[in-house]
GROMACS .gro file of C-alpha atoms in nm:
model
  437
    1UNK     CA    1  -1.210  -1.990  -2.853
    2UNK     CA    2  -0.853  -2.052  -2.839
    3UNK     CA    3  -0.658  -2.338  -2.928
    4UNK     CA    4  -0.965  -2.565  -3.096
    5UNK     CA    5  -0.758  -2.808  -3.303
    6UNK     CA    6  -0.522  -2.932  -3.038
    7UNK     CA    7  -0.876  -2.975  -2.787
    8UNK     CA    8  -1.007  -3.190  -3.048
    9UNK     CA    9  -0.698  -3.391  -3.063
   10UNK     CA   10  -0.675  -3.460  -2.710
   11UNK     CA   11  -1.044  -3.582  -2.719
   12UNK     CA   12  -0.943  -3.789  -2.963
   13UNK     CA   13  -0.644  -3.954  -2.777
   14UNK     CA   14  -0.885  -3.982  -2.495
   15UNK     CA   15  -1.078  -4.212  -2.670
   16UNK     CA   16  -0.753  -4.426  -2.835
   17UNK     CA   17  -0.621  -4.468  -2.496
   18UNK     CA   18  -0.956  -4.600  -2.313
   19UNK     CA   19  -1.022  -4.826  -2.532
   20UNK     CA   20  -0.660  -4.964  -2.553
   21UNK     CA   21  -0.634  -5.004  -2.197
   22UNK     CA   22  -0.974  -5.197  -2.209
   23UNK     CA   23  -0.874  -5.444  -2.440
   24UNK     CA   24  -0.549  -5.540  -2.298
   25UNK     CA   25  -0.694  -5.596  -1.888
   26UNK     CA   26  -1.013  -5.801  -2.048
   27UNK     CA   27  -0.969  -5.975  -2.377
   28UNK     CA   28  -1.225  -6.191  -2.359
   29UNK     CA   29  -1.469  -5.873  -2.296
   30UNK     CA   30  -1.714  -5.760  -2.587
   31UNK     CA   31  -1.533  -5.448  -2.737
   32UNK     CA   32  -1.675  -5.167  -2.665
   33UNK     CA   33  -1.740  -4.833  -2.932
   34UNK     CA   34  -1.461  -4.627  -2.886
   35UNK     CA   35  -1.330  -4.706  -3.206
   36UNK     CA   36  -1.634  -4.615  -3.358
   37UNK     CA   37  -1.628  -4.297  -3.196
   38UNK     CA   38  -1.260  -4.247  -3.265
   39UNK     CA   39  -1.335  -4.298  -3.640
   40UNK     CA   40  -1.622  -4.040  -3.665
   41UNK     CA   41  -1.380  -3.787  -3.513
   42UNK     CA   42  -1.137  -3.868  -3.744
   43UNK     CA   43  -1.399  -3.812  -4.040
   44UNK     CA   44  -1.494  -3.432  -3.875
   45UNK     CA   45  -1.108  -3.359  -3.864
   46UNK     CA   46  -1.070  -3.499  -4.227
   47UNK     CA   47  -1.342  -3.235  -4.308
   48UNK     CA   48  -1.247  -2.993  -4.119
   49UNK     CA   49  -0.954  -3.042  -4.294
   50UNK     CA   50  -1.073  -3.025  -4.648
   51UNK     CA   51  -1.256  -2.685  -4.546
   52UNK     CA   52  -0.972  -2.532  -4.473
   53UNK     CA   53  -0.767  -2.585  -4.740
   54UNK     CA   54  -1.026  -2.623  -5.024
   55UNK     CA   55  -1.335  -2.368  -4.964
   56UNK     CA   56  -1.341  -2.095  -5.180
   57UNK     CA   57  -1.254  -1.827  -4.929
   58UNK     CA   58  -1.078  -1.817  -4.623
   59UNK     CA   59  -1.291  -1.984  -4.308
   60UNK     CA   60  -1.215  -1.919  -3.936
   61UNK     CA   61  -1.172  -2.270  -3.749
   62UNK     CA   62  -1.320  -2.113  -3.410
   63UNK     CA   63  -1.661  -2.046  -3.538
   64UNK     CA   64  -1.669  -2.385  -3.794
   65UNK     CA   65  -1.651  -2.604  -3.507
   66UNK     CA   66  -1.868  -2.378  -3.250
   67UNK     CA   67  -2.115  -2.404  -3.488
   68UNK     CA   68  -2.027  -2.797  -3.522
   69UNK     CA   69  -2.088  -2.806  -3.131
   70UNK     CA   70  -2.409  -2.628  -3.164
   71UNK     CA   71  -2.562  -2.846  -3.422
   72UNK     CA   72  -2.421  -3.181  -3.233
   73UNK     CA   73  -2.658  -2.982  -2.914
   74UNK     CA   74  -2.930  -2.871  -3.137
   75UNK     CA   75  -2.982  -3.224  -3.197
   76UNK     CA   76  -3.033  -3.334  -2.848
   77UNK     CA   77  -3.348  -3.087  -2.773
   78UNK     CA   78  -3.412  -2.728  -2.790
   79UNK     CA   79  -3.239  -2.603  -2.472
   80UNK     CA   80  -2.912  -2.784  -2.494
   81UNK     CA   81  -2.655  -2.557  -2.655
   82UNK     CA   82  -2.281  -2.410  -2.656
   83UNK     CA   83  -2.245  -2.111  -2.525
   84UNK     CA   84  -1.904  -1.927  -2.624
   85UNK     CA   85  -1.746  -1.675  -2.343
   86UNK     CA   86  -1.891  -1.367  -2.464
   87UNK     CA   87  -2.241  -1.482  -2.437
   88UNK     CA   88  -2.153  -1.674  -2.118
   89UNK     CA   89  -2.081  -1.350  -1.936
   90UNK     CA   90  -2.431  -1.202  -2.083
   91UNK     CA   91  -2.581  -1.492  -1.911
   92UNK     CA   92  -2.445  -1.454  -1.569
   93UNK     CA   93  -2.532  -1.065  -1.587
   94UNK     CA   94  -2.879  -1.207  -1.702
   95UNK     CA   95  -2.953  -1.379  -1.376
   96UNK     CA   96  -2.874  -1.073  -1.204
   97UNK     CA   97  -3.132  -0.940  -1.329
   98UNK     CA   98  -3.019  -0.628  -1.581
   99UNK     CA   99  -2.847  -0.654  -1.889
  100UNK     CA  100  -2.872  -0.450  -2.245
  101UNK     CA  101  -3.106  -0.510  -2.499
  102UNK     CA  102  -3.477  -0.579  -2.608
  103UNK     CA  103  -3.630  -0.767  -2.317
  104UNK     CA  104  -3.750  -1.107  -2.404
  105UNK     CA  105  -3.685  -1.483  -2.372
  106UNK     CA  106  -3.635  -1.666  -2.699
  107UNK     CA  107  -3.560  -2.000  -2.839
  108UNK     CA  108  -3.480  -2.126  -3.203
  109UNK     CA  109  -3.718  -2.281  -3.440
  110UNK     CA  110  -3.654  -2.398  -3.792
  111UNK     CA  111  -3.415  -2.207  -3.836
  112UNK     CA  112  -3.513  -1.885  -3.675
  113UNK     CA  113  -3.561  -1.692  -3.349
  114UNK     CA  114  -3.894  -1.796  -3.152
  115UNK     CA  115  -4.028  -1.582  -2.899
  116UNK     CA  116  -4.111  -1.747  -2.603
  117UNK     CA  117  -4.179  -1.487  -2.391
  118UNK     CA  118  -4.184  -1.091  -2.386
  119UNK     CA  119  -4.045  -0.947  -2.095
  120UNK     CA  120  -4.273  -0.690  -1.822
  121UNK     CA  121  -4.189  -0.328  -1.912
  122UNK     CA  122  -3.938  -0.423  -2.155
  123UNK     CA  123  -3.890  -0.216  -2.530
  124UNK     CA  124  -3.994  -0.524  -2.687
  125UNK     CA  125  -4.295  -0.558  -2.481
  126UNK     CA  126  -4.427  -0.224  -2.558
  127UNK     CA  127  -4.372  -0.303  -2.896
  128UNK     CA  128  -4.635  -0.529  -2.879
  129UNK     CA  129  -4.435  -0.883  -2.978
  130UNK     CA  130  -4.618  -1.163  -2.833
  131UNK     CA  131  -4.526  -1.524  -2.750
  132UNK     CA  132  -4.444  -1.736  -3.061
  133UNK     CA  133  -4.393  -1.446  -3.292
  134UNK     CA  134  -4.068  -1.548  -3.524
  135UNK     CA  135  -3.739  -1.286  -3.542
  136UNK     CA  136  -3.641  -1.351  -3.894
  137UNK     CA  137  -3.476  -1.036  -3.993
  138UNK     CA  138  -3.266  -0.803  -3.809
  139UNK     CA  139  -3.169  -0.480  -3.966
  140UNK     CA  140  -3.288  -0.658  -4.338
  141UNK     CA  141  -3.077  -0.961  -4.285
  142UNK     CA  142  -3.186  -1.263  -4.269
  143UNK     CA  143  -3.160  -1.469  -3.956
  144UNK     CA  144  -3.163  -1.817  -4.123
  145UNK     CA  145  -2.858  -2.018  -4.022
  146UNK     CA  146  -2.801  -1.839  -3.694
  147UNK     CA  147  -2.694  -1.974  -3.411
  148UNK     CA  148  -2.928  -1.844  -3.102
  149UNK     CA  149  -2.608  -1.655  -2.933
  150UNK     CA  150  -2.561  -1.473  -3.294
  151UNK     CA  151  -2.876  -1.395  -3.352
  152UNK     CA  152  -2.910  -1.269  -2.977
  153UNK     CA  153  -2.561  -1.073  -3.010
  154UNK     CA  154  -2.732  -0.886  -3.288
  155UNK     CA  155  -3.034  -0.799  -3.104
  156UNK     CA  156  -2.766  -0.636  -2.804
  157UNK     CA  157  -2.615  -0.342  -2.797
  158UNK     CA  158  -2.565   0.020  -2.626
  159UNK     CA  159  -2.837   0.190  -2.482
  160UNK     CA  160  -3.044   0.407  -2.708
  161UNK     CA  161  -2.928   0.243  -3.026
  162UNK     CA  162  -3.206   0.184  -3.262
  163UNK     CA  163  -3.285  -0.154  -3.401
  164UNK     CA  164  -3.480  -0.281  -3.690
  165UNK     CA  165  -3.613  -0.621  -3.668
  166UNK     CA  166  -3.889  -0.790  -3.879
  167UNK     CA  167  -4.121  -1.075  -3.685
  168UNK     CA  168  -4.363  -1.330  -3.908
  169UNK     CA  169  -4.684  -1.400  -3.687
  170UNK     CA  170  -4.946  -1.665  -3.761
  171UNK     CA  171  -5.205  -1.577  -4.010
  172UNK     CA  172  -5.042  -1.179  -4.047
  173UNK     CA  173  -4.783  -1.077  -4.302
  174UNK     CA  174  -4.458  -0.971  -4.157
  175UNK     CA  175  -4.452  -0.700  -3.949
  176UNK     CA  176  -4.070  -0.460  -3.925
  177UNK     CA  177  -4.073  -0.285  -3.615
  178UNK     CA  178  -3.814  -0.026  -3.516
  179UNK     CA  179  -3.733  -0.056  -3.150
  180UNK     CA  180  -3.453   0.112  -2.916
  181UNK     CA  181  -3.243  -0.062  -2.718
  182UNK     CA  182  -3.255  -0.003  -2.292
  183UNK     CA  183  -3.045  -0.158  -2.047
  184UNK     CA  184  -3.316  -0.391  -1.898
  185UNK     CA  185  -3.353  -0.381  -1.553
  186UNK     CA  186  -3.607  -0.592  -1.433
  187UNK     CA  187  -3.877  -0.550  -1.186
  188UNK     CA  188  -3.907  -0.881  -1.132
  189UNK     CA  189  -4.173  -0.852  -0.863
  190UNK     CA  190  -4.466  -0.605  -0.816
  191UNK     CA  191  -4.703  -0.576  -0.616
  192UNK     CA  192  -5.069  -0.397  -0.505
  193UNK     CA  193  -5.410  -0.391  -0.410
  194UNK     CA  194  -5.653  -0.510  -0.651
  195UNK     CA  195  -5.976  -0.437  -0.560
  196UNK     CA  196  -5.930  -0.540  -0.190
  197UNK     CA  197  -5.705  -0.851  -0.247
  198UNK     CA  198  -5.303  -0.842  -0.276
  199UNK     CA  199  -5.186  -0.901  -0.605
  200UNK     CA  200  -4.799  -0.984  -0.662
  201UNK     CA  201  -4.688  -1.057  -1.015
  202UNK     CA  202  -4.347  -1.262  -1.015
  203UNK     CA  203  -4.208  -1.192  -1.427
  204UNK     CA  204  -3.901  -1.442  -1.357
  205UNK     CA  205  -3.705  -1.628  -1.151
  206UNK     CA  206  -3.365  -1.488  -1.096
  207UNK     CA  207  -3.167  -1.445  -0.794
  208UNK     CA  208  -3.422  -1.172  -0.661
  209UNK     CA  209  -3.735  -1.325  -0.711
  210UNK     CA  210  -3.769  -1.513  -0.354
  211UNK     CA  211  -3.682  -1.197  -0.159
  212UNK     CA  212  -3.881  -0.969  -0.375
  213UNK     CA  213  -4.171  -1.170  -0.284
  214UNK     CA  214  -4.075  -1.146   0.070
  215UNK     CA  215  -4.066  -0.830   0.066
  216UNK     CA  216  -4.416  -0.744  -0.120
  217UNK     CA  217  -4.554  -0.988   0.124
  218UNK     CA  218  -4.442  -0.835   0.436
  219UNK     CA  219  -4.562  -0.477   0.245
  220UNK     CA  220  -4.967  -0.631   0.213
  221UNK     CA  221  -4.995  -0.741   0.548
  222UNK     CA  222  -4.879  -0.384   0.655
  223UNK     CA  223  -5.101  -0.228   0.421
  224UNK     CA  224  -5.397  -0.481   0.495
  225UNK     CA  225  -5.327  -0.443   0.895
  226UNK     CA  226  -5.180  -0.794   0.968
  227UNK     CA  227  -5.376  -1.030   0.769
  228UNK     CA  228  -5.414  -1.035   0.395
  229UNK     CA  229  -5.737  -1.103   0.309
  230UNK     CA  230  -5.714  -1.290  -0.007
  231UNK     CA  231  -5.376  -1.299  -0.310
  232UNK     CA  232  -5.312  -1.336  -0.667
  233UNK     CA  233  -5.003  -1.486  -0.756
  234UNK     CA  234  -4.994  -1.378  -1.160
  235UNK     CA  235  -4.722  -1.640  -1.303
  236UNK     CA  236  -4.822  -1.545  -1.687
  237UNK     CA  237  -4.585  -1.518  -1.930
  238UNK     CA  238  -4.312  -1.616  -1.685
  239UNK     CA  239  -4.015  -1.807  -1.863
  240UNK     CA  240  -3.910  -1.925  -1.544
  241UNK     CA  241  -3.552  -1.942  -1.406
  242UNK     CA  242  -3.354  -2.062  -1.138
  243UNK     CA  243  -3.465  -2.404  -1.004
  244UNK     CA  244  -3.344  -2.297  -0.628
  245UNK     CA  245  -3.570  -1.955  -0.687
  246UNK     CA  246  -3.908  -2.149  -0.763
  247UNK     CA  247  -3.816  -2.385  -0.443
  248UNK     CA  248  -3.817  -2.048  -0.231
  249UNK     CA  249  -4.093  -1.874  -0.377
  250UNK     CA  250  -4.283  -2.218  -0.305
  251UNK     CA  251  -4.145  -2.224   0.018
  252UNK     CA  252  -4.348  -1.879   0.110
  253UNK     CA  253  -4.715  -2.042   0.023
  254UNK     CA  254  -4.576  -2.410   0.182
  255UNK     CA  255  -4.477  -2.540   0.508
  256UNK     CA  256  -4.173  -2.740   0.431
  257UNK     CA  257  -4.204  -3.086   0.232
  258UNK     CA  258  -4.146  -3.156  -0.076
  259UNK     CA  259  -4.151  -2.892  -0.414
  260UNK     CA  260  -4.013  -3.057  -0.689
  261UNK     CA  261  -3.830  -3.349  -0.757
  262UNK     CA  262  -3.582  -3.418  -1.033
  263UNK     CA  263  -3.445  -3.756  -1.215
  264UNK     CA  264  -3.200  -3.804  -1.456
  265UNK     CA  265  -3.091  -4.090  -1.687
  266UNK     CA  266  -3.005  -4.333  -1.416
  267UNK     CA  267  -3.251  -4.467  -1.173
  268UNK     CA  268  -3.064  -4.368  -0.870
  269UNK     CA  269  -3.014  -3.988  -0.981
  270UNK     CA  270  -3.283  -3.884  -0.816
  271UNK     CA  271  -3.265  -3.511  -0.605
  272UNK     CA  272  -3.589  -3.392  -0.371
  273UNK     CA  273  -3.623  -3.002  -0.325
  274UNK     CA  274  -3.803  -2.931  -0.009
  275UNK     CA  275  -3.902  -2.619   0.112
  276UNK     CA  276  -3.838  -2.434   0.398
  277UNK     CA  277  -4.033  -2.434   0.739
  278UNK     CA  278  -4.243  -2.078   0.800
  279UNK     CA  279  -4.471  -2.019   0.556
  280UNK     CA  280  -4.506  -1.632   0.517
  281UNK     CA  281  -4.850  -1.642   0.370
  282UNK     CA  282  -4.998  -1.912   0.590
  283UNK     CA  283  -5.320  -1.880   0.552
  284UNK     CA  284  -5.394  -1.649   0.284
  285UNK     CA  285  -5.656  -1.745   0.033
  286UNK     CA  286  -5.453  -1.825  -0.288
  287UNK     CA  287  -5.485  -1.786  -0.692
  288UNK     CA  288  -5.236  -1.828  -0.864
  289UNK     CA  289  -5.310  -1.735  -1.235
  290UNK     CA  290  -5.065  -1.956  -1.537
  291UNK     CA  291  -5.116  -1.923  -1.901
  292UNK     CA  292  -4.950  -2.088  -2.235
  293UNK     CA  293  -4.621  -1.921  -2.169
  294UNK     CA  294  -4.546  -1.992  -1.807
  295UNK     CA  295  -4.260  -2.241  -1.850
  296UNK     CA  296  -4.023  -2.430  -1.615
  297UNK     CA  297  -3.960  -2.274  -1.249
  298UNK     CA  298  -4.319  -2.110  -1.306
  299UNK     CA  299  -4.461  -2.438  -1.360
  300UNK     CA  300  -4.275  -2.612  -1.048
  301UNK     CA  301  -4.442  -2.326  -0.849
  302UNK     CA  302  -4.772  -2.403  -1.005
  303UNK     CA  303  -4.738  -2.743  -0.982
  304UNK     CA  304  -4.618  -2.738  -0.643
  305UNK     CA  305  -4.932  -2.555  -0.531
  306UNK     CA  306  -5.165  -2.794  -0.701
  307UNK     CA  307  -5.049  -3.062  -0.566
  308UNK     CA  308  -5.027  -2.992  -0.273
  309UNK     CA  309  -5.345  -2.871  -0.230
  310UNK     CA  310  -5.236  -2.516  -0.143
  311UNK     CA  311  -5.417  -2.273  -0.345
  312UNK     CA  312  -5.620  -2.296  -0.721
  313UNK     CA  313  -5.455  -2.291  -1.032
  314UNK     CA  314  -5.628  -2.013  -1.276
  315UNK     CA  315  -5.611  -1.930  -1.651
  316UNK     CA  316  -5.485  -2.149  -1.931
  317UNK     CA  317  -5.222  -2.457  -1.912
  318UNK     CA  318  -4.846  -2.382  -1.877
  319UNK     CA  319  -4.596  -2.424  -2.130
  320UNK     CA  320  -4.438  -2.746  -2.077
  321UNK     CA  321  -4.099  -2.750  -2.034
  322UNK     CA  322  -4.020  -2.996  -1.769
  323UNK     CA  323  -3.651  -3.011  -1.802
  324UNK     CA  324  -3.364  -2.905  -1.636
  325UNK     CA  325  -3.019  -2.789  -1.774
  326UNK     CA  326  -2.720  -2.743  -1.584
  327UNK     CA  327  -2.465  -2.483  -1.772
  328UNK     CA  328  -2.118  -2.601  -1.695
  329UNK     CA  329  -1.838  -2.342  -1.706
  330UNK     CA  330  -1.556  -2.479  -1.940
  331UNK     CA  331  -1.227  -2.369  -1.825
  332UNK     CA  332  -1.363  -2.201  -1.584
  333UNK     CA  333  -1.569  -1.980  -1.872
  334UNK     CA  334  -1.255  -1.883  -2.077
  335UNK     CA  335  -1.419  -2.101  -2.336
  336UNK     CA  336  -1.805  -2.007  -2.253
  337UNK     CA  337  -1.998  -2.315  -2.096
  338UNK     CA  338  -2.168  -2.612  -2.180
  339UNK     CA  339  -2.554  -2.591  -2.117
  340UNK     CA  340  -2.724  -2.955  -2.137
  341UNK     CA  341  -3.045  -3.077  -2.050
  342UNK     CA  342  -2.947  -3.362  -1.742
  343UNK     CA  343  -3.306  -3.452  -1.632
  344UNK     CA  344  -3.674  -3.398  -1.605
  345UNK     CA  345  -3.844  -3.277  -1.302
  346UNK     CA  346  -4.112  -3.397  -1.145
  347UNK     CA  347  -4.426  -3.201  -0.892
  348UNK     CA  348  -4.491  -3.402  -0.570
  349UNK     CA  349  -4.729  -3.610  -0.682
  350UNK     CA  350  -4.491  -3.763  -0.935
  351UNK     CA  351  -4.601  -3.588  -1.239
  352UNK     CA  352  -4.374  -3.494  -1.561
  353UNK     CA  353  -4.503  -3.213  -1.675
  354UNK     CA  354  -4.259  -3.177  -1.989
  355UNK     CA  355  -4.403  -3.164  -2.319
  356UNK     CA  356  -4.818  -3.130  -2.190
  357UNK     CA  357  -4.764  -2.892  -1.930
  358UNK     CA  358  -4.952  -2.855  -1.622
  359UNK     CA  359  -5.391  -2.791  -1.631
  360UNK     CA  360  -5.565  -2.526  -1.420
  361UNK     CA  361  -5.800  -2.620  -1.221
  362UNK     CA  362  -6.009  -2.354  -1.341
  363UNK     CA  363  -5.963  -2.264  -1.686
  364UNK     CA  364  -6.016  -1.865  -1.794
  365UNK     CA  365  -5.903  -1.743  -2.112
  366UNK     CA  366  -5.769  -1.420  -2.152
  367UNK     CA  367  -5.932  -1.362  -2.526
  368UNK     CA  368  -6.272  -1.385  -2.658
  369UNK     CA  369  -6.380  -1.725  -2.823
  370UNK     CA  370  -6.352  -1.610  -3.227
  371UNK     CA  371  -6.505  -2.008  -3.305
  372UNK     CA  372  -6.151  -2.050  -3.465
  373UNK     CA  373  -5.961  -2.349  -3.350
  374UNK     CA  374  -5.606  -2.224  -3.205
  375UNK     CA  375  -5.298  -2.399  -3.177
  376UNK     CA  376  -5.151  -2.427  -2.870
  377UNK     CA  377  -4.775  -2.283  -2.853
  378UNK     CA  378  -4.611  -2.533  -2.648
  379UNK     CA  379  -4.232  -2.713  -2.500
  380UNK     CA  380  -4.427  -3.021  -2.753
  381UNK     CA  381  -4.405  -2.796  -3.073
  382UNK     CA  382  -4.018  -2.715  -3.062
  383UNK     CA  383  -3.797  -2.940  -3.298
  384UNK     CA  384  -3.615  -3.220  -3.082
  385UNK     CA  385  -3.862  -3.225  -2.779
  386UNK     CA  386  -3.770  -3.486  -2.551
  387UNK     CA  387  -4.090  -3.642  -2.514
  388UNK     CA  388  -4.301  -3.710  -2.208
  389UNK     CA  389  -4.182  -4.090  -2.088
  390UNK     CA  390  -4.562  -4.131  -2.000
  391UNK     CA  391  -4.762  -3.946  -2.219
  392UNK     CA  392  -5.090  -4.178  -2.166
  393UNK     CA  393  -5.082  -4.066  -1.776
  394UNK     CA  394  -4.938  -3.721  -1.819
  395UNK     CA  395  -5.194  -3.614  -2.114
  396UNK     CA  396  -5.357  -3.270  -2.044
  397UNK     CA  397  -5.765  -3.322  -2.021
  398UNK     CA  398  -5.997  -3.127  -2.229
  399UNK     CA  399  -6.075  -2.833  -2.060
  400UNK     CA  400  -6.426  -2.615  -2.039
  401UNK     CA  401  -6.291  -2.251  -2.056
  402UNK     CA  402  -6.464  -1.971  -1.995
  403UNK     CA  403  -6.421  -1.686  -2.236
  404UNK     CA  404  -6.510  -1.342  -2.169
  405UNK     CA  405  -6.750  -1.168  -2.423
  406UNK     CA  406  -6.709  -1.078  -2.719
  407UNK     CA  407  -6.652  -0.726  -2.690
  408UNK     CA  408  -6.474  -0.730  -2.366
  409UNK     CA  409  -6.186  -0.494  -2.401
  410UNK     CA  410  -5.861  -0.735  -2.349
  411UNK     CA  411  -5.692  -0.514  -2.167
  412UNK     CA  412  -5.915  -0.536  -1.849
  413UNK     CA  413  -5.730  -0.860  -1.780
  414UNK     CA  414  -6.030  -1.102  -1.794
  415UNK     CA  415  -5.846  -1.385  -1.613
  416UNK     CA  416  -5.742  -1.169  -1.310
  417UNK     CA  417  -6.125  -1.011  -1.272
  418UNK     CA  418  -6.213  -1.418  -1.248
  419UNK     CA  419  -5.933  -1.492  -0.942
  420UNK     CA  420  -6.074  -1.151  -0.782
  421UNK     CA  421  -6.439  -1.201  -0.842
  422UNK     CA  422  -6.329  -1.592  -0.672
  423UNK     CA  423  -6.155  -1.484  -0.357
  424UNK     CA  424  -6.412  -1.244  -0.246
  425UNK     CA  425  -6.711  -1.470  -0.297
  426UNK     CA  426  -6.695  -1.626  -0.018
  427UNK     CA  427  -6.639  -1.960  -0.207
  428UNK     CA  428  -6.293  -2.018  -0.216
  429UNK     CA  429  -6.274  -2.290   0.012
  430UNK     CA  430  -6.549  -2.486  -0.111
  431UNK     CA  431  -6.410  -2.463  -0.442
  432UNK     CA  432  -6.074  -2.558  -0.339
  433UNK     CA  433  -6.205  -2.845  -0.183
  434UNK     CA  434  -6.372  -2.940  -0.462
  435UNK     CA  435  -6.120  -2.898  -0.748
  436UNK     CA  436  -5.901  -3.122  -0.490
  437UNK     CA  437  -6.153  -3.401  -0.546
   0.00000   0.00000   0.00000
C-alpha cells in the first residue's frame, strides 16, 4: 500500500477541519468528539513514530498499519476486515468460482485459522478436515499473530505444490497433513436421481449458483418426463455467498414476494429482496436438508423456505451468521477494499437469525448419538459476535433428533435417506402442514 503516512495525515486534517468549521457556525452547540478523535490519531502517529525510529530492527510502515487496520476491524466482529490488493483480486477470482489453493472457507479464532467449512471435491476435503478444525501450523510455522489474508496467502500457491499444514481438533492431538495444491474449480451445483427423487446439492453461492440450479432443474424434469416427482435441496456445509445468488435460488422454489430483508444501524435503512415471478419448481415436493455449517445466503434460502411455508427444513440447525458485509473497493482496489459488516438480515417473518441460527423442522443428525454432550460450532462462538438484538424471541428450541444407529456406516448419508424415505411416503403434505402449525 502506497503512500500510508500522508493518508493518515489527511484523515487527520479531516477531522481538524470539521470540527473547526462546527464550532465557528454554532457556538453555543455542545462540542462534538472530533478532538477526541483527532488526539487518538495523534497518539497512533506518535507510536508509529517511536517504532520506526526506536525498534530494534528495521519495520516496514505498510504492513504496521495494515495490521493496525485489521486489529481496529477485528474488533468490530469476525467478518469485518482489511483486505490489501493482492488478496482483493483473490477475492474477486473467488466469486467466479476457481481460484488456486486448498478448497475451504475459513475464519480466525484466537489467534488462529478456523475452518468453517471444507469445500465439495476440494484437496482439503479429501483430506478429511472438517468444520471447526484449527490451521495452526503451516509448513512448521506457527500461525499465531496472522492476519487471515497471511495466513490464507500461505495456504496459496501453484498448482501441484505440496503443502504441509498441521490442524488441532477437539479432543485429538494435532494432526500434520501433507496436501497438494489444485486450482479449485468449483462444481458448485450437482445434480441426480436418488432413488426416484431429484437431488441437487448447491456447495456455494457465487455468481453461478442460480443458473446452475436452473439448469439441473430443467435436466430432472427431462429426465423425470415433465414433472419431478419429489427434490432434495442439500444446503450442508454451504458457507454461503452472494446475497443476490440466495434471492435467485429462492426465487426458483417461490413465486415472487418477499426473501430476505435487511436493516442496518438506522431505522430507515431498511432494503426488501423479493423474488422473481415463475417459479421453476412449482409444485415439486421439497426438502431441503441444513446442518451446523450452512451459514449466511444458505440460511436466507432456508429461512426463506420455512417461512414461507414452501418446503421442510431437514437435518441439524444452521450456522448463524445473520450479517451482511459489503466490501468496498478503495481506490478503486489499488489499495485492496474495505469489507464491513453494515447490517443484519432478516427471513420474512421478521426473524434475525444471527448468532442462533435457523431450526429444522425436522431434526436428523448425520452421526450416531455417542451419549457425549457436543458443542455446537456456531456464528455465537467466534470472538466479537455481534449479538442477536432479541435473543429471548430468536432463541433456538430444544430439539428431539433422531440419530441413526449405532453402527450405521456414516457415509450412507443418514440425513438424506430421512428426506428420501419422507418424500416418497406419501406424507409429505400432511407433514408440511403440520410442521407449519
Amino acid at each position: 500500500m502506497k503512500f500510508v503516512l500522508p493518508a493518515l495525515g489527511s484523515v487527520a486534517a479531516v477531522a481538524l477541519f470539521a470540527f473547526s468549521t462546527t464550532q465557528q457556525s454554532a457556538v453555543a452547540v455542545e462540542r462534538p468528539a472530533y478532538d477526541d478523535t483527532f488526539e487518538q490519531l495523534e497518539l497512533f502517529a506518535d507510536v508509529l513514530a517511536r517504532v520506526r525510529s526506536q525498534y530494534v530492527v528495521d519495520v516496514d510502515d505498510s504492513e504496521l498499519i495494515e495490521d493496525a487496520m485489521n486489529g481496529m476491524l477485528a474488533s468490530l466482529d469476525p467478518h469485518s476486515s482489511y483486505i490489501n490488493a493482492e488478496a482483493f483480486r483473490d477475492m474477486r477470482m473467488d466469486t467466479k468460482g476457481e481460484y488456486g489453493g486448498l478448497g475451504m472457507e475459513v475464519t480466525m479464532e484466537d489467534g488462529f485459522v478456523k475452518v468453517i467449512s471444507p469445500i465439495d471435491n476440494t484437496p482439503a476435503k479429501e483430506a478429511g478436515i472438517l468444520a471447526g478444525d484449527f490451521i495452526t501450523e503451516i509448513e512448521g510455522k506457527s500461525l499465531l499473530g496472522a492476519t487471515l489474508s497471511e495466513a490464507v496467502g500461505q495456504m496459496r500457491g501453484k498448482p501441484g505444490e505440496p503443502i504441509n499444514i498441521t490442524i488441532v481438533r477437539e479432543g485429538e492431538d494435532p494432526i500434520t497433513l501433507d496436501i497438494t495444491r489444485e486450482v479449485i474449480k468449483r462444481q458448485i451445483v450437482k445434480f441426480e436421481d436418488k432413488d426416484g427423487i431429484g437431488y441437487i446439492r448447491i456447495s456455494q453461492f457465487n455468481e453461478k449458483a442460480a443458473n446452475g440450479l436452473k439448469d439441473a432443474i430443467a435436466s430432472l424434469q427431462q429426465e423425470y418426463g415433465g414433472k419431478i416427482p419429489g427434490l432434495v435441496l442439500d444446503l450442508r456445509g454451504n458457507p454461503g455467498g452472494l446475497l443476490t445468488q440466495s434471492v435467485q435460488v429462492s426465487s426458483v422454489f417461490l413465486d415472487g414476494g418477499e426473501v430476505v430483508s435487511t436493516r442496518g444501524r438506522r431505522a430507515d435503512d431498511v432494503n426488501v429482496y423479493n423474488g422473481e415471478k415463475g417459479q421453476m419448481a412449482k409444485g415439486v415436493p421439497l426438502v431441503v436438508l441444513v446442518d451446523g455449517a450452512s451459514a449466511s445466503a444458505s440460511e436466507i434460502v432456508a429461512g426463506a423456505v420455512q417461512d414461507r411455508g414452501r418446503g421442510i427444513l431437514m437435518g441439524m440447525t444452521t450456522f448463524g451468521k445473520g450479517s451482511v458485509q459489503d466490501v468496498i473497493p478503495l481506490r478503486g482496489g489499488r489499495d485492496g477494499a474495505l469489507k464491513i459488516t453494515t447490517q443484519r438480515y432478516y427471513t420474512p417473518q421478521g426473524r434475525s437469525i444471527q448468532g442462533g441460527g435457523i431450526a429444522p423442522d425436522i431434526a436428523v443428525s448425520a452421526i450416531p448419538d455417542d451419549g457425549e454432550e457436543r458443542q455446537r460450532f456456531s456464528e455465537s462462538s467466534l470472538p466479537n459476535a455481534i449479538a442477536n438484538e432479541d435473543d429471548e424471541a430468536n432463541l433456538a428450541e430444544e430439539l428431539t433428533i433422531d440419530y441413526p444407529p449405532e453402527d450405521f456406516d456414516v457415509s450412507d448419508d443418514y440425513q438424506l435417506q430421512k428426506a428420501i424415505e419422507l418424500l416418497k411416503s406419501g406424507t409429505y403434505a400432511e407433514k408440511l402442514a403440520e410442521v407449519q402449525g
